[in-house]
């Protein structure tokens, strides 16, 4: 008599989504307008057992921007404590200094705890991002 066990549940997270993914709607917005930002941590929580502690949302110049990269400090949009699989909120693009030639993104810094070699927890930070096109820039 042969028996077989059910296969263990397997799921492959896309490498880019291992910490979650973030979206912004609309992705093209003028200074002073509102955006809806949503982060989904399904993959991180369910399959990789990463539980975020803090969620810090920023507007940043992308690393691929060779003209303006490293010339503008990040603009913090929100600091939130992790409260569930989906984090969503509405915020306004602040009237800050932007450059018409810069390439912007929404960056989400995800702070989470892992156990070290002696079993003591420490915090690490992962970053995920999504494109943001800012229009109506007058400060260049």
PDB file of C-alpha atoms in Angstrom, residues 54-58 78-80 107-111:
ATOM      1  CA  UNK A  54       7.906  51.022  10.883  1.00  0.00           C
ATOM      2  CA  UNK A  55       6.962  52.307   7.436  1.00  0.00           C
ATOM      3  CA  UNK A  56       8.624  55.530   6.267  1.00  0.00           C
ATOM      4  CA  UNK A  57       7.396  56.997   2.976  1.00  0.00           C
ATOM      5  CA  UNK A  58       9.526  59.510   1.042  1.00  0.00           C
ATOM      6  CA  UNK A  78       4.624  59.837   6.339  1.00  0.00           C
ATOM      7  CA  UNK A  79       5.994  57.698   9.166  1.00  0.00           C
ATOM      8  CA  UNK A  80       3.592  54.939  10.100  1.00  0.00           C
ATOM      9  CA  UNK A 107      10.384  55.225  -1.601  1.00  0.00           C
ATOM     10  CA  UNK A 108       9.168  53.119   1.285  1.00  0.00           C
ATOM     11  CA  UNK A 109      11.718  52.278   3.974  1.00  0.00           C
ATOM     12  CA  UNK A 110      10.518  49.160   5.803  1.00  0.00           C
ATOM     13  CA  UNK A 111      12.085  48.612   9.233  1.00  0.00           C
TER      14      UNK A 111
END
